Coordinates of C-alpha atoms in Angstrom, one line a residue:
M1 CA -12.6 -44.7 8.7
K2 CA -16.0 -44.9 6.9
M3 CA -15.1 -41.8 4.9
K4 CA -11.8 -43.2 4.0
C5 CA -13.4 -46.4 2.6
L6 CA -16.0 -44.5 0.6
S7 CA -13.3 -42.4 -0.9
I8 CA -11.3 -45.6 -1.9
I9 CA -14.5 -47.1 -3.4
F10 CA -15.2 -44.0 -5.3
V11 CA -11.8 -43.9 -6.8
I12 CA -12.1 -47.5 -7.8
I13 CA -15.6 -47.1 -9.4
L14 CA -14.4 -44.0 -11.2
S15 CA -11.4 -45.7 -12.7
F16 CA -13.6 -48.2 -14.3
S17 CA -16.2 -45.8 -15.6
K18 CA -14.2 -43.0 -17.2
H19 CA -15.9 -43.4 -20.6
S20 CA -19.5 -43.2 -19.3
M21 CA -18.9 -39.6 -17.7
V22 CA -20.4 -36.7 -19.5
A23 CA -17.9 -33.9 -20.0
Q24 CA -18.8 -30.9 -17.9
D25 CA -17.1 -28.4 -15.5
N26 CA -16.5 -30.7 -12.4
Y27 CA -14.6 -27.9 -10.4
L28 CA -17.0 -27.9 -7.4
E29 CA -17.5 -31.6 -7.3
L30 CA -13.9 -32.4 -7.3
R31 CA -13.0 -29.7 -4.7
E32 CA -15.6 -30.9 -2.4
L33 CA -14.6 -34.5 -2.6
I34 CA -10.9 -33.7 -2.1
Q35 CA -11.7 -31.4 0.9
K36 CA -13.5 -34.2 2.6
E37 CA -10.6 -36.5 2.3
K38 CA -8.1 -36.2 5.2
I39 CA -5.3 -38.4 3.8
D40 CA -3.1 -36.7 1.4
S41 CA -2.2 -39.9 -0.6
L42 CA -6.0 -40.4 -1.3
K43 CA -6.4 -36.8 -2.2
I44 CA -3.7 -37.2 -4.8
K45 CA -5.2 -40.5 -6.1
I46 CA -8.6 -38.8 -6.5
G47 CA -7.1 -35.9 -8.3
Q48 CA -5.0 -38.1 -10.5
T49 CA -8.0 -40.3 -11.5
Y50 CA -10.0 -37.2 -12.5
L51 CA -6.8 -35.9 -14.4
D52 CA -6.5 -39.2 -16.3
D53 CA -10.1 -39.2 -17.2
A54 CA -10.0 -35.5 -18.4
I55 CA -6.8 -36.2 -20.5
H56 CA -8.4 -39.1 -22.1
K57 CA -11.4 -37.0 -23.2
S58 CA -9.1 -33.9 -24.1
D59 CA -11.4 -32.0 -21.7
T60 CA -9.3 -28.9 -21.2
I61 CA -11.3 -27.3 -18.4
N62 CA -11.3 -30.4 -16.3
I63 CA -7.7 -31.0 -16.9
S64 CA -7.1 -27.6 -15.4
N65 CA -9.6 -28.4 -12.5
A66 CA -7.5 -31.5 -11.7
Y67 CA -4.2 -29.8 -12.0
F68 CA -5.4 -27.0 -9.7
Q69 CA -6.7 -29.4 -7.0
L70 CA -3.4 -31.4 -7.2
F71 CA -1.5 -28.2 -6.8
R72 CA -3.4 -27.5 -3.6
T73 CA -2.4 -30.8 -2.0
R74 CA 1.2 -29.5 -1.8
P75 CA 1.3 -26.0 -3.1
K76 CA 5.2 -25.6 -2.6
D77 CA 6.0 -28.9 -4.3
N78 CA 3.4 -28.9 -7.2
V79 CA 4.2 -25.5 -8.9
A80 CA 4.5 -27.3 -12.3
Y81 CA 0.7 -27.9 -12.2
I82 CA 0.0 -24.1 -12.2
D83 CA 2.4 -23.7 -15.2
S84 CA 0.5 -26.4 -16.9
I85 CA -2.8 -24.6 -16.3
I86 CA -1.5 -21.5 -17.8
A87 CA 0.0 -23.3 -20.8
I88 CA -3.2 -25.1 -21.9
T89 CA -5.6 -22.3 -21.1
K90 CA -3.9 -19.0 -21.9
S91 CA -5.8 -18.8 -25.3
K92 CA -9.0 -19.8 -23.6
N93 CA -11.8 -17.7 -22.0
Y94 CA -13.0 -19.9 -19.3
F95 CA -14.7 -18.5 -16.3
R96 CA -11.8 -19.6 -14.0
Y97 CA -9.0 -20.0 -16.4
P98 CA -6.4 -18.8 -17.3
A99 CA -7.1 -16.1 -14.5
L100 CA -6.7 -18.6 -11.7
G101 CA -3.4 -19.9 -13.0
Y102 CA -2.0 -16.4 -13.4
L103 CA -3.2 -15.4 -10.0
Y104 CA -1.5 -18.4 -8.2
K105 CA 1.7 -17.9 -10.3
G106 CA 1.8 -14.4 -9.0
N107 CA 1.3 -15.6 -5.5
I108 CA 4.3 -17.8 -5.8
K109 CA 6.5 -15.1 -7.2
F110 CA 5.3 -12.7 -4.5
E111 CA 6.2 -15.2 -1.7
L112 CA 9.6 -15.6 -3.3
G113 CA 10.1 -11.8 -3.3
S114 CA 10.0 -11.6 -7.0
Y115 CA 7.7 -8.6 -7.1
I116 CA 8.3 -7.6 -10.6
E117 CA 7.4 -11.0 -12.0
A118 CA 4.4 -11.1 -9.5
L119 CA 3.1 -7.9 -11.0
E120 CA 3.3 -9.3 -14.5
F121 CA 1.1 -12.3 -13.5
Y122 CA -1.3 -10.3 -11.4
V123 CA -2.0 -7.9 -14.3
K124 CA -2.6 -11.0 -16.6
A125 CA -5.0 -12.4 -14.0
S126 CA -6.9 -9.1 -13.7
E127 CA -7.3 -8.9 -17.5
A128 CA -8.4 -12.5 -17.8
A129 CA -10.9 -12.4 -14.9
K130 CA -12.4 -9.2 -16.3
K131 CA -12.8 -10.7 -19.7
S132 CA -14.5 -13.8 -18.4
G133 CA -16.6 -11.9 -15.9
N134 CA -15.3 -13.5 -12.8
D135 CA -15.7 -10.7 -10.3
R136 CA -14.2 -12.8 -7.5
L137 CA -10.9 -13.5 -9.3
Y138 CA -10.8 -9.9 -10.6
L139 CA -11.0 -8.6 -7.0
S140 CA -8.4 -11.2 -5.8
A141 CA -6.0 -10.1 -8.5
K142 CA -6.7 -6.5 -7.6
F143 CA -6.1 -7.4 -3.9
N144 CA -2.7 -8.8 -4.8
I145 CA -1.8 -5.7 -6.8
G146 CA -2.8 -3.8 -3.6
L147 CA -0.1 -5.9 -1.8
L148 CA 2.4 -4.7 -4.3
K149 CA 1.2 -1.0 -3.9
N150 CA 1.8 -1.5 -0.2
T151 CA 5.3 -2.8 -0.8
S152 CA 6.2 0.1 -3.1
G153 CA 5.0 2.6 -0.4
D154 CA 1.6 3.5 -1.8
R155 CA -0.1 2.4 1.4
E156 CA -3.1 4.7 1.4
E157 CA -4.3 3.3 -2.0
A158 CA -3.5 -0.1 -0.9
Q159 CA -5.7 0.3 2.1
T160 CA -8.7 1.3 -0.1
I161 CA -8.2 -1.8 -2.3
F162 CA -8.0 -4.1 0.9
A163 CA -11.1 -2.4 2.4
E164 CA -13.0 -2.8 -1.0
Y165 CA -11.9 -6.5 -1.1
I166 CA -13.1 -7.4 2.4
E167 CA -16.4 -5.5 1.8
F168 CA -17.0 -7.6 -1.4
L169 CA -16.5 -10.9 0.5
E170 CA -18.8 -9.7 3.3
Q171 CA -21.5 -8.8 0.8
N172 CA -20.9 -12.2 -1.1
P173 CA -20.4 -14.7 1.8
K174 CA -20.5 -17.6 -0.7
Y175 CA -17.1 -16.6 -1.9
I176 CA -15.6 -16.4 1.6
N177 CA -13.1 -19.0 2.6
K178 CA -10.5 -18.8 5.4
L179 CA -7.7 -18.2 3.1
N180 CA -9.1 -15.1 1.3
Y181 CA -10.9 -13.4 4.1
N182 CA -8.4 -13.8 6.7
R183 CA -5.6 -12.8 4.4
G184 CA -7.6 -9.6 3.7
L185 CA -7.8 -8.8 7.3
F186 CA -4.1 -9.3 7.8
A187 CA -3.2 -7.1 4.7
L188 CA -5.4 -4.4 6.0
A189 CA -4.1 -4.5 9.5
D190 CA -0.5 -4.5 8.3
S191 CA -1.2 -1.5 6.1
Y192 CA -2.8 0.4 8.9
I193 CA 0.3 -0.3 11.1
H194 CA 2.7 1.1 8.5
T195 CA 0.6 4.3 8.1
K196 CA 0.4 4.6 12.0
K197 CA -3.3 4.3 12.1
L198 CA -2.9 2.3 15.4
E199 CA -6.5 2.4 16.5
L200 CA -7.8 1.0 13.2
A201 CA -4.9 -1.5 13.2
E202 CA -6.0 -2.7 16.7
I203 CA -9.6 -3.2 15.6
T204 CA -8.6 -5.1 12.6
I205 CA -6.0 -7.2 14.4
N206 CA -8.5 -8.3 17.0
K207 CA -10.9 -9.2 14.3
G208 CA -8.3 -11.1 12.4
I209 CA -7.2 -13.1 15.6
K210 CA -10.9 -14.1 16.3
K211 CA -11.5 -15.1 12.8
T212 CA -8.2 -17.2 12.3
I213 CA -8.7 -19.0 15.6
K214 CA -12.3 -19.8 14.7
T215 CA -11.4 -21.1 11.3
G216 CA -8.2 -22.9 12.6
D217 CA -6.1 -20.9 10.0
S218 CA -2.8 -21.2 11.8
V219 CA -0.8 -19.6 8.9
V220 CA -2.7 -16.3 8.8
Y221 CA -3.0 -16.4 12.6
S222 CA 0.8 -16.3 12.9
Y223 CA 1.1 -13.5 10.5
I224 CA -1.6 -11.4 12.4
L225 CA 0.2 -12.3 15.7
V226 CA 3.5 -10.9 14.3
T227 CA 1.5 -7.7 13.2
S228 CA 0.0 -7.5 16.6
G229 CA 3.6 -7.7 18.1
I230 CA 4.7 -4.8 15.8
H231 CA 1.5 -2.9 17.0
Q232 CA 2.6 -3.4 20.6
Y233 CA 6.0 -2.2 19.8
L234 CA 4.6 1.1 18.4
L235 CA 2.7 1.5 21.5
N236 CA 5.9 1.2 23.5
N237 CA 4.6 -2.1 25.1
Y238 CA 7.9 -3.8 24.5
H239 CA 7.4 -7.0 26.7
K240 CA 3.9 -7.7 25.0
A241 CA 5.7 -7.1 21.7
I242 CA 8.4 -9.6 22.3
D243 CA 5.7 -12.2 23.5
S244 CA 3.5 -11.8 20.5
L245 CA 6.5 -11.9 18.1
Q246 CA 8.2 -14.9 19.7
K247 CA 4.8 -16.7 19.5
G248 CA 4.2 -15.9 15.8
K249 CA 7.8 -16.7 14.9
K250 CA 7.4 -20.2 16.5
I251 CA 4.4 -21.0 14.4
I252 CA 5.9 -19.5 11.2
Q253 CA 9.0 -21.6 11.6
K254 CA 6.9 -24.7 11.1
F255 CA 5.7 -23.8 7.5
D256 CA 7.7 -21.1 6.1
P257 CA 11.0 -22.1 4.6
L258 CA 11.6 -18.8 3.0
E259 CA 12.3 -17.1 6.4
T260 CA 11.5 -13.6 5.3
R261 CA 8.8 -13.2 8.0
I262 CA 11.1 -14.6 10.5
A263 CA 13.5 -11.9 9.7
T264 CA 10.8 -9.3 10.5
C265 CA 10.0 -11.1 13.9
D266 CA 13.8 -10.9 14.7
Y267 CA 14.1 -7.3 13.7
Y268 CA 11.2 -6.1 15.9
I269 CA 12.2 -8.3 18.9
G270 CA 15.7 -6.7 18.5
R271 CA 14.2 -3.3 18.5
S272 CA 12.0 -4.1 21.5
Y273 CA 15.1 -5.3 23.5
K274 CA 17.1 -2.2 22.4
D275 CA 14.3 0.2 23.7
L276 CA 14.3 -1.8 26.9
G277 CA 18.0 -1.1 27.3
E278 CA 19.1 -4.7 26.7
E279 CA 21.8 -4.1 24.1
E280 CA 23.4 -7.5 23.8
K281 CA 20.0 -9.3 23.3
S282 CA 18.9 -6.8 20.7
I283 CA 22.2 -7.2 18.7
S284 CA 21.7 -10.9 18.8
Y285 CA 18.4 -10.6 17.1
F286 CA 19.7 -8.1 14.7
K287 CA 22.4 -10.4 13.6
K288 CA 19.8 -13.1 13.0
T289 CA 17.9 -10.6 10.7
D290 CA 21.1 -10.0 8.9
T291 CA 21.8 -13.6 8.3
I292 CA 18.4 -14.1 6.7
L293 CA 18.5 -11.0 4.6
R294 CA 21.9 -12.0 3.2
K295 CA 20.7 -15.5 2.5
T296 CA 17.4 -14.7 0.8
K297 CA 18.3 -11.3 -0.8
D298 CA 14.5 -10.6 -0.2
V299 CA 14.6 -7.0 0.6
I300 CA 12.0 -6.0 3.3
P301 CA 12.1 -2.2 3.3
D302 CA 10.8 -1.7 6.8
I303 CA 13.7 -3.6 8.3
I304 CA 16.6 -2.6 6.2
D305 CA 17.8 -0.1 8.7
V306 CA 18.9 -3.0 10.9
Y307 CA 22.3 -2.4 9.4
D308 CA 22.3 1.2 11.1
Y309 CA 22.1 -0.6 14.5
L310 CA 24.7 -3.2 13.5
R311 CA 27.2 -0.7 12.2
A312 CA 26.7 1.4 15.3
Y313 CA 27.4 -1.6 17.5
S314 CA 30.5 -2.7 15.5
K315 CA 31.8 0.9 15.6
S316 CA 31.5 0.8 19.5
K317 CA 33.6 -2.4 19.4
N318 CA 36.2 -0.8 17.0
D319 CA 35.6 -3.6 14.5
Y320 CA 36.2 -1.8 11.3
E321 CA 36.3 -4.8 9.2
L322 CA 32.7 -5.7 10.3
Q323 CA 31.6 -2.1 9.7
I324 CA 32.7 -2.3 6.2
E325 CA 31.0 -5.7 5.7
Y326 CA 27.7 -4.3 6.9
I327 CA 28.0 -1.2 4.8
N328 CA 28.6 -3.4 1.7
T329 CA 25.6 -5.5 2.5
Q330 CA 23.4 -2.5 3.1
L331 CA 24.4 -1.0 -0.1
E332 CA 23.7 -4.1 -2.0
L333 CA 20.2 -4.6 -0.5
D334 CA 19.3 -0.9 -0.8
S335 CA 20.1 -1.1 -4.6
I336 CA 17.7 -4.0 -4.9
K337 CA 15.1 -2.3 -2.8
H338 CA 15.5 1.0 -5.0
A339 CA 15.2 -1.1 -8.3
N340 CA 12.0 -2.9 -7.0
Q341 CA 10.4 0.2 -5.8
V342 CA 11.1 2.3 -8.9
Y343 CA 9.9 -0.5 -11.1
L344 CA 6.7 -1.1 -9.1
T345 CA 6.0 2.6 -8.8
R346 CA 6.3 3.1 -12.5
N347 CA 4.8 0.0 -13.6
I348 CA 1.8 -0.7 -11.4
T349 CA 0.3 2.5 -12.7
R350 CA 1.4 2.0 -16.3
K351 CA 0.5 -1.7 -16.6
Y352 CA -2.4 -2.2 -14.2
D353 CA -4.1 1.2 -14.7
A354 CA -3.6 1.1 -18.3
A355 CA -5.1 -2.4 -18.5
E356 CA -8.0 -1.2 -16.6
L357 CA -8.5 1.7 -19.0
I358 CA -8.2 -0.7 -22.0
S359 CA -10.6 -3.1 -20.4
E360 CA -13.2 -0.3 -19.8
K361 CA -12.7 0.8 -23.4
E362 CA -13.5 -2.7 -24.6
R363 CA -16.5 -3.0 -22.3
L364 CA -17.9 0.3 -23.8
I365 CA -17.4 -0.8 -27.4
K366 CA -19.0 -4.1 -26.8
Q367 CA -22.0 -2.5 -25.0
F368 CA -22.3 0.0 -27.8
E369 CA -22.3 -2.6 -30.4
K370 CA -25.0 -4.5 -28.5
D371 CA -27.3 -1.6 -28.0
T372 CA -27.0 0.4 -31.2
F373 CA -29.0 -0.3 -34.3
L374 CA -27.0 2.2 -36.4
K375 CA -23.9 0.4 -37.4
D376 CA -22.7 3.3 -39.4
N377 CA -22.3 5.2 -36.1
T378 CA -19.8 2.6 -34.7
I379 CA -16.8 4.0 -36.5
I380 CA -17.6 7.5 -35.3
F381 CA -18.1 6.3 -31.8
L382 CA -14.8 4.6 -31.7
L383 CA -13.1 7.5 -33.1
V384 CA -14.6 9.7 -30.5
L385 CA -13.8 7.3 -27.8
S386 CA -10.2 7.0 -29.0
I387 CA -9.8 10.8 -29.1
I388 CA -11.3 11.0 -25.5
L389 CA -8.7 8.4 -24.3
I390 CA -5.9 10.1 -26.0
L391 CA -6.9 13.4 -24.4
V392 CA -7.3 11.8 -21.1
A393 CA -3.8 10.4 -21.5
V394 CA -2.4 13.7 -22.7
Y395 CA -4.2 15.4 -19.7
G396 CA -2.6 12.9 -17.3
L397 CA 0.9 13.4 -18.8
R398 CA 0.4 17.2 -18.7
K399 CA -0.8 17.2 -15.2
S400 CA 2.1 15.0 -14.2
Y401 CA 4.5 17.3 -15.8
L402 CA 3.0 20.5 -14.4
N403 CA 3.0 18.9 -11.0
K404 CA 6.7 18.2 -11.3
I405 CA 7.4 21.8 -12.4
R406 CA 5.2 23.2 -9.5
F407 CA 7.0 21.0 -7.1
Q408 CA 10.4 22.1 -8.2
K409 CA 9.2 25.8 -8.2
L410 CA 7.8 25.3 -4.7
L411 CA 11.2 24.0 -3.4
E412 CA 13.0 27.0 -5.0
Q413 CA 10.6 29.4 -3.6
Q414 CA 10.9 27.8 -0.2
K415 CA 14.7 28.2 -0.3
N416 CA 14.5 31.7 -1.3
S417 CA 11.7 32.9 1.0
K418 CA 13.9 33.7 4.1
V419 CA 14.3 37.3 4.9
N420 CA 15.8 38.7 8.1
Q421 CA 13.9 40.9 10.5
S422 CA 15.8 44.0 9.6
E423 CA 15.0 43.7 5.9
L424 CA 11.4 43.1 6.7
I425 CA 11.0 46.2 8.9
K426 CA 12.8 48.2 6.1
D427 CA 10.3 46.9 3.6
I428 CA 7.5 47.8 5.8
S429 CA 8.8 51.5 6.1
N430 CA 9.2 51.6 2.3
D431 CA 5.7 50.2 1.7
L432 CA 4.1 52.9 3.9
V433 CA 4.8 55.6 1.4
K434 CA 3.8 53.4 -1.5
K435 CA 0.5 52.1 -0.3
E436 CA -2.8 54.0 -0.7
D437 CA -4.1 55.9 2.2
I438 CA -6.3 53.6 4.2
D439 CA -7.4 56.2 6.9
I440 CA -5.3 54.6 9.6
P441 CA -2.6 56.5 11.4
E442 CA 1.0 55.7 10.2
D443 CA 2.3 54.8 13.5
V444 CA -0.6 52.4 14.1
I445 CA 0.0 50.7 10.8
K446 CA 3.8 50.3 11.7
T447 CA 2.9 48.9 15.1
I448 CA 0.4 46.5 13.7
L449 CA 2.7 45.3 11.0
K450 CA 5.5 44.8 13.5
K451 CA 3.2 42.7 15.6
L452 CA 2.2 40.8 12.6
H453 CA 5.8 40.1 11.9
D454 CA 6.3 38.8 15.5
F455 CA 3.2 36.7 15.1
E456 CA 4.6 35.1 11.9
D457 CA 8.1 34.8 13.3
K458 CA 7.0 32.9 16.3
N459 CA 4.7 30.6 14.3
Q460 CA 1.8 31.5 16.5
F461 CA -0.6 30.9 13.5
V462 CA -0.3 27.0 14.1
K463 CA -2.9 27.4 16.8
K464 CA -6.4 26.5 15.5
H465 CA -8.4 29.0 17.4
Y466 CA -7.6 32.2 15.5
T467 CA -10.4 34.4 14.1
L468 CA -10.1 38.0 12.9
N469 CA -11.5 39.3 16.3
S470 CA -9.4 37.0 18.4
L471 CA -6.1 38.1 16.6
A472 CA -7.1 41.8 16.7
K473 CA -7.6 41.4 20.4
E474 CA -4.3 39.7 20.8
L475 CA -2.5 42.4 18.8
S476 CA -4.2 45.1 20.9
T477 CA -6.1 46.7 18.1
N478 CA -9.5 46.5 16.4
S479 CA -10.7 44.0 13.7
A480 CA -11.4 46.7 11.2
Y481 CA -7.8 48.2 11.4
L482 CA -6.4 44.6 11.3
S483 CA -8.6 43.6 8.3
K484 CA -7.7 46.6 6.3
I485 CA -3.9 46.4 7.0
I486 CA -3.9 42.7 6.1
N487 CA -5.8 43.4 2.8
V488 CA -3.5 46.2 1.7
Y489 CA -0.1 45.2 3.0
K490 CA -0.5 41.4 2.7
N491 CA -2.6 41.6 -0.4
V492 CA -5.1 38.9 0.8
N493 CA -8.0 38.7 3.1
F494 CA -7.6 37.4 6.7
A495 CA -8.6 33.8 6.0
N496 CA -6.1 33.4 3.1
Y497 CA -3.4 35.2 5.1
L498 CA -3.7 32.6 7.9
N499 CA -3.9 29.8 5.3
N500 CA -0.8 30.9 3.4
L501 CA 1.4 31.2 6.5
R502 CA 0.3 27.7 7.6
I503 CA 1.0 26.2 4.1
D504 CA 4.3 27.9 4.0
F505 CA 5.1 26.5 7.4
A506 CA 4.0 23.0 6.4
I507 CA 6.2 23.1 3.3
D508 CA 9.1 24.3 5.4
Q509 CA 8.6 21.5 8.0
L510 CA 8.1 18.8 5.5
S511 CA 11.2 19.7 3.7
V512 CA 13.4 19.3 6.9
N513 CA 11.5 17.1 9.2
K514 CA 11.5 13.4 7.9
S515 CA 9.4 12.1 10.7
L516 CA 6.5 14.6 9.9
R517 CA 6.4 13.0 6.4
S518 CA 5.2 9.7 7.9
Y519 CA 2.1 11.3 9.5
T520 CA -1.3 11.0 8.0
I521 CA -2.6 14.1 6.2
Q522 CA -5.0 14.7 9.0
A523 CA -2.2 14.7 11.6
I524 CA 0.1 17.1 9.5
A525 CA -3.1 19.4 9.0
E526 CA -3.5 19.6 12.8
E527 CA 0.1 20.2 13.3
V528 CA 0.2 23.3 11.2
G529 CA -3.2 24.8 12.4
F530 CA -5.9 23.3 10.2
K531 CA -8.9 21.7 11.5
N532 CA -9.1 18.8 9.1
A533 CA -7.3 17.2 6.2
Q534 CA -9.8 18.4 3.6
S535 CA -9.3 22.2 4.4
F536 CA -5.6 21.6 4.5
S537 CA -5.5 19.8 1.2
S538 CA -7.7 22.5 -0.4
A539 CA -5.6 25.3 0.8
F540 CA -2.3 23.7 -0.2
H541 CA -3.6 23.1 -3.7
K542 CA -4.9 26.5 -4.0
K543 CA -1.6 28.1 -3.0
T544 CA 0.8 25.6 -4.8
G545 CA -1.1 23.9 -7.5
I546 CA -0.3 20.5 -6.1
Y547 CA -1.8 18.4 -3.2
P548 CA 0.2 17.6 0.0
S549 CA 0.2 14.0 -0.7
Y550 CA 2.1 14.7 -4.1
F551 CA 4.5 17.0 -2.2
I552 CA 5.3 14.4 0.5
K553 CA 5.7 11.5 -1.9
H554 CA 8.2 13.5 -4.0
I555 CA 10.1 15.2 -1.2
K556 CA 10.9 11.7 0.1
S557 CA 12.6 10.8 -3.1

């Protein structure tokens, strides 16, 4: 009650003393005053008083501060305040504005599922924040671009951005608030979930739950609770999954009128009931998901296959009309999903990374002009810098082109690489007369080559333990004979022989096995016989000219 009275007195005093105030950036002062007030009507009155005073003084920065604090009183109802901030500061270079306006406008578009428009605003926020030297807003914009990368499927890079964002906040605790830090933990946990890094996901989820409970952040708490439910589903703990998802959904329904997160809850509850064998319950939740997707047209890539389950169910009921209806809906949503993903994949790199490169160029030019005493060298420096940037761009385009050519060539080679056993044995016989004398009896060579063929044909090379000596022992020969025969008849040394077999096998499996493509690089490496992701990636690149991540990304499309 005392604080309420003080706030009312402050507003009255302020309204009578507008002209005596000295124009200065009152962002922190106004924010603190409004945060202390518990009654919304008084928050608005304080903000409006500050706004009237700033307008009277034509004080653009404090007009923006008042607009922003008024927006925060009711974010969903006061979007016009953000538009006003952008309109009056877009030609300015204040520490917070227009970057803060662009950032929140991007958030609004993101929440509405308008990812293309969200990207435009996040790029503008990034450019403005970098220009004004506001590291916090710059990383916030980068974080949100990470969310879009996550949406477009580039989850590994998104994880790097989220981890960098959290690290920045932990190293700069003065910038931490429950909104940004908790949101960062949720984004990182969600990204871990979708890349099947379940142990890291569990650690981050537990941390997020503790932080959101401690800070009373019920919004992000509900999001992390849903993420925990999905995590439990992936661990096959279906009852726990349903419990977490139902709890998260109940909280979300209180504040999220857009319903997109509710659709995710219903989808995974449906999946849980299906895997528990409760078909009718699962279908009821799948139908709820369908209702929301049709209503919002906000395509959530992870749950679009709900229509596969609904079509299968309607088929079992011989309901052909409903099957056609589900097919039409899925086709419509798939086209939106494809358009969004294509746009984001192309434009995040082109618009954001290009903006980063241009920003770095401008920083270098300014630093050069500040440090140099030889002004005549400025033109030369800029020319050299421009040439370097052009060369970098050309190199990038050329690399992209060559990677595409190598990818296509690799697919062709993979299709044409099959030979039957009789042809291989025939080739072995022909090769014996063509190869140089290696001082090994011909029957021994034939035997070892036949055993090597069996070794290859049965994919025994995917075991990690092989050395030259161990394979020689397994083939009942000695390492000297085996080494010579592999060098002469396979044209590679033993290590490259094994690596090439494993890479060919990896290419073949990734081409036909869709589930394998969702594995991490480390997991794929272990599946095909490599000890770690680094050795697998190096061997893959050495043999094909491209990295496995590139191959997987493009084989999916």
